[in-house]
Coordinates of C-alpha atoms in Angstrom, one line a residue:
X14 CA 182.7 91.8 135.0
X15 CA 184.2 88.4 134.2
X16 CA 181.3 87.6 132.0
X17 CA 181.7 90.8 130.1
X18 CA 185.3 90.3 129.6
X19 CA 184.6 87.3 127.5
X20 CA 183.8 89.2 124.3
X21 CA 183.0 86.9 121.4
X22 CA 185.3 87.3 118.5
X23 CA 182.3 87.0 116.1
X24 CA 180.7 90.2 117.6
X25 CA 183.9 92.2 117.1
X26 CA 184.0 91.0 113.5
X27 CA 180.4 92.3 113.1
X28 CA 181.6 95.9 113.6
X29 CA 182.6 95.9 109.9
X30 CA 179.1 94.8 109.0
X31 CA 177.7 97.6 111.1
X32 CA 179.8 100.2 109.3
X33 CA 178.7 98.8 105.9
X34 CA 175.1 98.9 107.1
X35 CA 175.5 102.6 108.1
X36 CA 177.0 103.4 104.7
X37 CA 174.0 101.8 103.0
X38 CA 171.4 103.9 104.8
X39 CA 169.5 106.2 102.5
X40 CA 167.8 108.3 105.1
X41 CA 168.7 109.8 108.5
X42 CA 165.9 107.8 110.2
X43 CA 167.2 104.6 108.8
X44 CA 170.7 105.4 110.0
X45 CA 169.3 106.4 113.5
X46 CA 167.4 103.1 113.8
X47 CA 170.6 101.1 113.1
X48 CA 172.6 103.2 115.6
X49 CA 170.0 102.6 118.3
X50 CA 169.5 98.9 117.9
X51 CA 172.5 97.1 116.2
X52 CA 175.0 97.5 119.0
X53 CA 172.9 95.7 121.6
X54 CA 174.6 92.3 121.2
X55 CA 177.9 93.9 122.0
X56 CA 177.1 96.5 124.7
X57 CA 174.1 94.9 126.4
X58 CA 172.6 98.4 127.1
X59 CA 169.2 98.9 128.7
X60 CA 168.2 101.5 126.1
X61 CA 169.8 103.6 123.4
X62 CA 168.7 107.0 122.3
X63 CA 169.7 108.9 119.1
X64 CA 169.3 112.7 119.5
X65 CA 169.8 115.3 116.7
X66 CA 171.0 118.7 117.7
X67 CA 168.8 121.7 116.5
X68 CA 170.6 124.7 117.9
X69 CA 170.4 124.5 121.7
X70 CA 167.6 121.9 121.7
X71 CA 167.7 118.3 120.8
X72 CA 165.2 116.2 118.7
X73 CA 164.7 112.5 119.4
X74 CA 165.2 110.5 116.2
X75 CA 165.0 107.0 117.5
X76 CA 164.6 105.0 120.8
X77 CA 165.8 101.4 120.8
X78 CA 163.0 98.9 120.6
X79 CA 160.4 101.5 119.4
X80 CA 159.4 101.9 115.8
X81 CA 158.2 105.5 116.4
X82 CA 158.4 107.3 119.8
X83 CA 155.4 109.2 121.0
X84 CA 156.2 112.9 120.9
X85 CA 153.8 113.8 123.8
X86 CA 154.8 111.0 126.3
X87 CA 156.1 112.2 129.7
X88 CA 159.4 110.5 129.1
X89 CA 160.2 112.3 125.9
X90 CA 159.0 115.6 127.4
X91 CA 161.5 115.1 130.2
X92 CA 164.2 113.9 127.8
X93 CA 164.1 117.2 125.9
X94 CA 165.0 119.1 129.0
X95 CA 167.5 116.6 130.3
X96 CA 169.3 116.4 126.9
X97 CA 170.1 120.1 127.0
X98 CA 171.6 119.8 130.5
X99 CA 173.4 116.6 129.5
X100 CA 175.0 118.2 126.5
X101 CA 176.6 120.9 128.6
X102 CA 178.4 118.2 130.6
X103 CA 180.3 116.9 127.6
X104 CA 183.7 118.3 126.7
X105 CA 185.4 117.5 123.5
X106 CA 184.5 115.0 120.8
X107 CA 185.3 111.8 122.7
X108 CA 182.7 109.5 124.2
X109 CA 182.2 110.0 127.9
X110 CA 180.7 108.0 130.8
X111 CA 178.4 110.1 132.9
X112 CA 177.2 108.9 136.3
X113 CA 174.2 110.3 138.2
X114 CA 176.0 110.1 141.5
X115 CA 179.1 111.9 140.2
X116 CA 177.3 114.7 138.4
X117 CA 174.5 115.4 140.9
X118 CA 172.0 116.8 138.3
X119 CA 169.4 119.4 139.2
X120 CA 166.1 118.3 140.7
X121 CA 164.0 118.4 137.5
X122 CA 166.7 116.2 135.8
X123 CA 167.5 114.0 138.8
X124 CA 163.9 112.9 139.4
X125 CA 163.4 111.6 135.8
X126 CA 166.9 110.0 135.8
X127 CA 166.0 108.1 138.9
X128 CA 162.7 107.0 137.5
X129 CA 163.7 106.1 133.9
X130 CA 167.4 105.7 133.6
X131 CA 170.0 103.4 135.3
X132 CA 173.0 104.7 137.2
X133 CA 175.0 105.9 134.2
X134 CA 174.9 106.8 130.6
X135 CA 177.6 106.5 127.9
X136 CA 177.4 109.6 125.7
X137 CA 178.8 109.4 122.2
X138 CA 178.9 112.9 120.5
X139 CA 179.0 112.9 116.7
X140 CA 180.6 115.8 114.9
X141 CA 180.8 116.9 111.2
X142 CA 183.9 117.8 109.3
X143 CA 183.5 121.4 110.3
X144 CA 183.6 120.5 114.0
X145 CA 179.9 121.2 114.5
X146 CA 178.1 118.7 116.7
X147 CA 175.4 116.8 114.8
X148 CA 173.9 114.9 117.6
X149 CA 174.3 112.5 120.5
X150 CA 174.0 108.7 120.9
X151 CA 173.1 107.8 124.5
X152 CA 173.6 104.2 125.8
X153 CA 171.9 103.7 129.1
X154 CA 174.0 101.2 131.1
X155 CA 174.7 100.0 134.6
X156 CA 178.4 100.2 134.1
X157 CA 180.8 101.8 131.6
X158 CA 182.0 99.6 128.6
X159 CA 185.2 97.7 128.9
X160 CA 188.3 99.7 128.2
X161 CA 189.6 97.4 125.4
X162 CA 186.3 97.7 123.6
X163 CA 186.2 101.5 123.3
X164 CA 189.1 101.9 120.8
X165 CA 187.5 99.2 118.6
X166 CA 184.3 101.3 118.4
X167 CA 186.1 104.5 117.4
X168 CA 185.9 103.6 113.7
X169 CA 182.1 103.0 114.0
X170 CA 181.6 106.4 115.6
X171 CA 183.5 108.1 112.7
X172 CA 181.4 106.1 110.1
X173 CA 178.1 107.2 111.8
X174 CA 179.2 110.9 111.8
X175 CA 180.3 110.7 108.2
X176 CA 177.0 109.1 107.1
X177 CA 175.0 111.6 109.2
X178 CA 176.8 114.5 107.7
X179 CA 176.2 113.2 104.1
X180 CA 172.5 112.4 104.6
X181 CA 171.8 115.9 106.1
X182 CA 173.6 117.6 103.2
X183 CA 176.1 119.4 105.4
X184 CA 179.0 121.1 103.7
X185 CA 181.9 123.1 105.0
X186 CA 180.0 126.3 104.5
X187 CA 176.9 125.0 106.4
X188 CA 178.1 126.8 109.5
X189 CA 178.6 130.1 107.7
X190 CA 176.2 132.9 108.9
X191 CA 176.0 136.2 107.1
X192 CA 177.2 139.2 109.1
X193 CA 176.0 142.7 109.2
X194 CA 178.4 143.7 106.5
X195 CA 177.1 140.9 104.2
X196 CA 173.5 142.0 104.9
X197 CA 174.2 145.6 104.0
X198 CA 176.0 144.5 100.8
X199 CA 173.1 142.3 99.8
X200 CA 170.6 145.2 100.4
X201 CA 172.8 147.6 98.4
X202 CA 172.9 145.0 95.5
X203 CA 169.1 144.6 95.6
X204 CA 168.6 148.4 95.6
X205 CA 170.9 148.7 92.6
X206 CA 169.0 146.0 90.8
X207 CA 165.7 147.6 91.6
X208 CA 166.9 150.8 89.9
X209 CA 168.0 149.0 86.8
X210 CA 166.0 150.4 83.8
X211 CA 163.9 147.9 81.8
X212 CA 161.3 148.1 79.1
X213 CA 157.8 147.9 80.3
X214 CA 155.7 145.3 78.4
X215 CA 152.2 143.8 78.3
X216 CA 150.6 140.8 76.6
X217 CA 147.2 140.9 75.1
X218 CA 145.1 138.9 72.6
X219 CA 145.2 140.2 69.0
X220 CA 143.7 139.6 65.6
X221 CA 144.7 140.5 62.1
X222 CA 142.1 142.8 60.5
X223 CA 142.0 145.3 57.6
X224 CA 142.7 149.0 58.0
X225 CA 140.3 149.6 55.1
X226 CA 137.1 147.7 55.8
X227 CA 133.6 148.6 54.6
X228 CA 130.8 147.5 56.9
X229 CA 127.8 146.1 54.9
X230 CA 124.5 146.4 56.8
X231 CA 120.9 145.7 55.9
X232 CA 119.4 148.5 53.8
X233 CA 115.8 147.7 55.0
X234 CA 113.9 145.6 57.4
X235 CA 113.4 142.1 56.1
X236 CA 114.6 138.5 56.1
X237 CA 117.8 137.3 54.3
X238 CA 116.8 135.0 51.5
X239 CA 120.2 134.1 50.1
X240 CA 123.9 134.8 50.6
X241 CA 125.8 134.9 47.4
X242 CA 129.4 134.8 48.7
X243 CA 131.4 132.6 51.0
X244 CA 133.6 133.7 53.9
X245 CA 137.0 135.1 52.8
X246 CA 135.9 135.1 49.2
X247 CA 137.4 137.8 47.0
X248 CA 134.8 140.1 45.5
X249 CA 134.8 143.0 43.0
X250 CA 132.9 146.2 43.0
X251 CA 129.2 145.4 42.1
X252 CA 129.4 141.7 43.1
X253 CA 126.1 140.6 44.7
X254 CA 126.6 139.9 48.4
X255 CA 123.2 138.8 49.7
X256 CA 119.5 139.2 48.9
X257 CA 116.5 140.0 51.1
X258 CA 113.2 138.2 50.8
X259 CA 110.9 140.2 48.4
X260 CA 107.6 138.4 48.9
X261 CA 106.1 140.9 51.3
X262 CA 107.4 143.9 49.3
X263 CA 106.2 142.6 46.0
X264 CA 102.7 141.9 47.4
X265 CA 102.6 145.4 48.9
X266 CA 103.8 146.9 45.6
X267 CA 101.1 145.1 43.7
X268 CA 98.4 146.2 46.0
X269 CA 99.6 149.8 45.9
X270 CA 99.8 149.8 42.1
X271 CA 96.1 148.8 42.1
X272 CA 95.3 151.5 44.6
X273 CA 97.1 154.1 42.4
X274 CA 95.1 153.0 39.4
X275 CA 91.8 153.3 41.4
X276 CA 92.8 156.7 42.7
X277 CA 93.7 157.9 39.1
X278 CA 90.3 156.6 37.8
X279 CA 88.4 158.4 40.6
X280 CA 90.3 161.6 39.8
X281 CA 89.6 161.3 36.1
X282 CA 85.9 160.7 36.7
X283 CA 85.7 163.7 39.0
X284 CA 87.4 165.9 36.5
X285 CA 84.9 164.9 33.8
X286 CA 82.0 165.6 36.1
X287 CA 83.3 169.0 37.0
X288 CA 82.4 170.4 33.6
X289 CA 78.7 169.9 34.2
X290 CA 78.5 169.8 38.0
X291 CA 80.2 172.7 39.9
X292 CA 80.0 170.7 43.2
X293 CA 82.4 168.1 41.8
X294 CA 85.2 170.7 41.5
X295 CA 85.5 170.7 45.3
X296 CA 86.3 167.0 45.2
X297 CA 89.2 167.4 42.8
X298 CA 91.7 168.6 45.4
X299 CA 90.9 165.7 47.8
X300 CA 91.1 163.1 45.0
X301 CA 94.3 164.5 43.6
X302 CA 96.0 164.4 47.0
X303 CA 94.8 160.8 47.6
X304 CA 96.2 159.8 44.2
X305 CA 99.6 161.5 45.0
X306 CA 99.7 159.7 48.3
X307 CA 99.1 156.3 46.8
X308 CA 101.7 157.0 44.1
X309 CA 104.3 158.0 46.7
X310 CA 103.6 154.8 48.8
X311 CA 104.0 152.7 45.6
X312 CA 107.3 154.5 44.7
X313 CA 108.7 153.9 48.2
X314 CA 107.9 150.2 48.1
X315 CA 109.4 150.0 44.6
X316 CA 112.6 151.7 45.9
X317 CA 112.8 149.2 48.7
X318 CA 112.4 146.4 46.2
X319 CA 115.4 147.8 44.3
X320 CA 117.5 147.6 47.4
X321 CA 116.8 144.0 48.4
X322 CA 119.8 142.9 46.3
X323 CA 122.9 144.2 48.1
X324 CA 126.0 144.7 46.0
X325 CA 129.6 145.2 47.1
X326 CA 130.6 148.9 47.1
X327 CA 134.3 148.1 46.6
X328 CA 136.8 145.3 45.8
X329 CA 138.1 143.2 48.7
X330 CA 137.4 140.1 50.7
X331 CA 134.1 139.2 52.3
X332 CA 134.6 138.8 56.0
X333 CA 131.8 137.0 58.0
X334 CA 131.2 133.8 59.9
X335 CA 128.9 131.3 58.2
X336 CA 126.2 131.9 55.5
X337 CA 123.9 129.4 57.2
X338 CA 123.8 131.7 60.3
X339 CA 122.1 134.4 58.2
X340 CA 119.8 132.6 55.8
X341 CA 116.2 133.0 57.0
X342 CA 117.2 135.4 59.8
X343 CA 115.1 138.6 60.3
X344 CA 117.2 141.8 60.2
X345 CA 116.5 145.4 60.8
X346 CA 117.8 148.5 58.9
X347 CA 121.4 149.2 59.7
X348 CA 122.1 145.7 61.2
X349 CA 125.7 144.6 60.4
X350 CA 125.9 141.6 58.1
X351 CA 129.5 141.4 56.9
X352 CA 132.5 143.4 56.0
X353 CA 134.3 143.9 52.7
X354 CA 138.0 144.3 53.7
X355 CA 141.1 145.2 51.7
X356 CA 143.6 142.3 52.4
X357 CA 146.4 144.5 51.1
X358 CA 146.3 146.8 54.1
X359 CA 146.4 144.4 57.2
X360 CA 146.6 145.7 60.8
X361 CA 146.6 144.3 64.3
X362 CA 143.5 144.7 66.4
X363 CA 144.6 144.3 70.1
X364 CA 142.3 144.0 73.0
X365 CA 144.4 145.1 76.0
X366 CA 142.7 144.2 79.3
X367 CA 142.4 147.0 81.9
X368 CA 144.2 144.9 84.5
X369 CA 147.3 144.7 82.2
X370 CA 147.2 148.2 80.8
X371 CA 150.4 150.2 80.7
X372 CA 151.2 153.7 79.4
X373 CA 151.3 153.5 75.6
X374 CA 151.7 156.2 73.0
X375 CA 151.1 156.2 69.3
X376 CA 154.1 154.8 67.6
X377 CA 155.0 152.3 70.3
X378 CA 156.4 149.0 68.9
X379 CA 154.2 145.9 68.9
X380 CA 155.2 142.3 68.2
X381 CA 152.4 139.8 67.2
X382 CA 153.0 136.1 67.8
X383 CA 150.5 134.2 65.8
X384 CA 149.0 131.0 67.2
X385 CA 149.4 129.3 63.8
X386 CA 153.0 130.6 63.2
X387 CA 154.6 131.2 66.6
X388 CA 158.2 131.2 65.2
X389 CA 157.5 134.0 62.7
X390 CA 156.4 137.1 64.6
X391 CA 155.0 140.2 62.9
X392 CA 156.3 143.6 63.8
X393 CA 154.3 146.9 63.9
X394 CA 153.6 150.2 65.6
X395 CA 150.5 151.5 67.4
X396 CA 148.3 153.6 65.1
X397 CA 145.4 154.5 67.5
X398 CA 144.1 153.7 70.9
X399 CA 140.5 153.8 72.3
X400 CA 139.7 156.5 74.9
X401 CA 137.5 154.2 76.9
X402 CA 137.6 150.5 77.8
X403 CA 134.7 148.4 76.7
X404 CA 133.6 144.8 77.4
X405 CA 134.7 142.3 74.7
X406 CA 132.9 139.2 73.6
X407 CA 134.7 137.3 76.3
X408 CA 133.3 139.7 78.9
X409 CA 136.7 141.2 79.6
X410 CA 137.0 145.0 79.9
X411 CA 139.7 146.0 77.5
X412 CA 141.1 148.9 75.5
X413 CA 141.0 148.6 71.7
X414 CA 144.3 149.3 70.0
X415 CA 145.0 149.3 66.3
X416 CA 148.6 148.7 65.1
X417 CA 150.2 148.5 61.7
X418 CA 152.0 145.5 60.3
X419 CA 155.4 146.4 58.8
X420 CA 157.2 144.4 56.1
X421 CA 156.0 141.9 53.7
X422 CA 155.1 138.6 55.4
X423 CA 153.5 135.4 54.1
X424 CA 151.3 135.1 57.2
X425 CA 149.4 138.4 57.2
X426 CA 146.1 136.7 56.4
X427 CA 143.0 138.4 57.8
X428 CA 141.4 136.6 60.7
X429 CA 144.5 135.0 62.2
X430 CA 144.7 135.3 66.0
X431 CA 147.7 135.4 68.3
X432 CA 149.2 137.2 71.3
X433 CA 150.6 140.8 70.9
X434 CA 153.5 142.0 73.0
X435 CA 153.2 145.7 73.6
X436 CA 156.3 147.8 74.5
X437 CA 156.0 150.8 76.7
X438 CA 158.5 153.3 78.2
X439 CA 161.5 152.3 80.3
X440 CA 160.9 152.0 84.0
X441 CA 162.9 150.8 87.0
X442 CA 163.0 147.1 87.6
X443 CA 161.5 147.4 91.0
X444 CA 158.5 149.2 89.6
X445 CA 158.2 146.6 86.8
X446 CA 158.1 143.8 89.3
X447 CA 155.9 145.5 91.9
X448 CA 153.4 147.4 89.7
X449 CA 150.7 144.7 89.9
X450 CA 151.1 144.0 93.6
X451 CA 151.0 147.7 94.4
X452 CA 147.9 148.2 92.3
X453 CA 146.2 145.3 94.0
X454 CA 147.2 146.5 97.4
X455 CA 145.8 150.0 96.7
X456 CA 142.6 148.6 95.4
X457 CA 142.3 146.4 98.6
X458 CA 143.4 149.1 101.1
X459 CA 141.6 152.0 99.4
X460 CA 144.5 154.5 99.3

C-alpha cells in the first residue's frame, strides 16, 4: 500500500491527455481500445474489459492486451453470462468495488471467477445523457484503487461516456419506444394513405408515325433493280418509287410474241387449206384456241412489264430504311417495300407491354417524351387500341395503341422515338403500389 500511495505527479497530469485522446477517437472500437489499455500505468490492473450493453446482454468490445478477442473462447463465453449477473449487482451510476468473497456469486459465475479473475473487480458504469447505461468498464485488480485517486478519475469517466454516446449516435429520443396508441395511429395513417386516389399510369416505348400512310408493296414477283427515292424524301403523286428487273419478263415477252406469230401463221394456213380440203376444217378450232392462248400469255407478260415501274399513289414522304437493303433483293407479290406517309397528320404508335398494361379507354390522355427533345413533350389522346397483344421486333409481347398529337409542335417529325406516359383511371394508392406485386404473387401461387 505504501508503494501505491506514491502516485507520480506526471501520471496524474496524463489524465488530461487521456481525455483528449478519447475526444479524438473516430470509432467506438478505437475508444474502447484506449479505455482498456491507457490507464494501466496508473491503476496497475491485471486486465481491463470494455463491455457494451445490448438490452439485457453485454458485448465484449475490447480486452486489454488483445487486438481482437476470440468470440468462441471459453473465457468470453463465460464472460457473457457473468456480465449479466455482475450488472445486477451495480446500483447507481458511480464506480463500485465488487469482491468475490463479499458477493458470493452463483456456482457458474464463481467457478470462472476463481479461474480467470483476481479477488475483486472495479466496475465503472457509463451512462448517456438520458440516463441509459451504455456499457461497463471492468478493471480486474487485487485491491480497490486509492481513495484520493477516485475523484480525479471522475472527469475521465464522464469524457468516456460523452464520447461513447456521440459515436453511437445516441440522442435524447433514443430511448423512446412507440406504444400501442402510437402503433394504432400509424396504422390508421397508413390506411388513409392507401385509400388516397391517384391517377394510374404506365410507361411504354412509342414512335411518331402518320395516321394516313399508304403501304407500297411489290406488284409482281421479281428482283428490285433500282430505288428512285431516298428515305424521308417528299414525293408527289406519280413519282417513280422503285423499278423491278425486267430482263426475264422481256425475254419471256419476246418468246411469246414469236409464238403468237407462229400460231397466227398456222391458223392462216389451215384456213386457206380448208377451202379445198374439208379435213382441214377440223383443225381450225384447235389452232384458233392455241393462237388465243399464246396471245393471252403474251398480254399477261406485257401487263407485268407495265407494272415493273412502281409510282407513288399519293403525295407524302417515303418511309423506309436504306435503299441498299433492297437493291438486288428478290421480292414476292404483296411484299411490303416502303410507305408513303402524310407528314401533316402525325400520330403516336405506342407498344404497351402486357406486363405494364392498365385499363385504358379511347380518349385517355397520353404524353410523349421524345428521346431527342425530352424537355418538350407532346400531348395527345388514344384513338384506337389493339384487341390482341402481339410480339414486337424486340420480342416483347405488347398491345398496339395509336394516339393523336394535339397542337402544333416543331418536333412532330415522322420516325422520332421516345417514351409515352399513358394515363388511366383513378385508383387507390394502395392498389397503385401493390398492383404488380399482387399480379406476380397470383401468377406464382396460381390463384
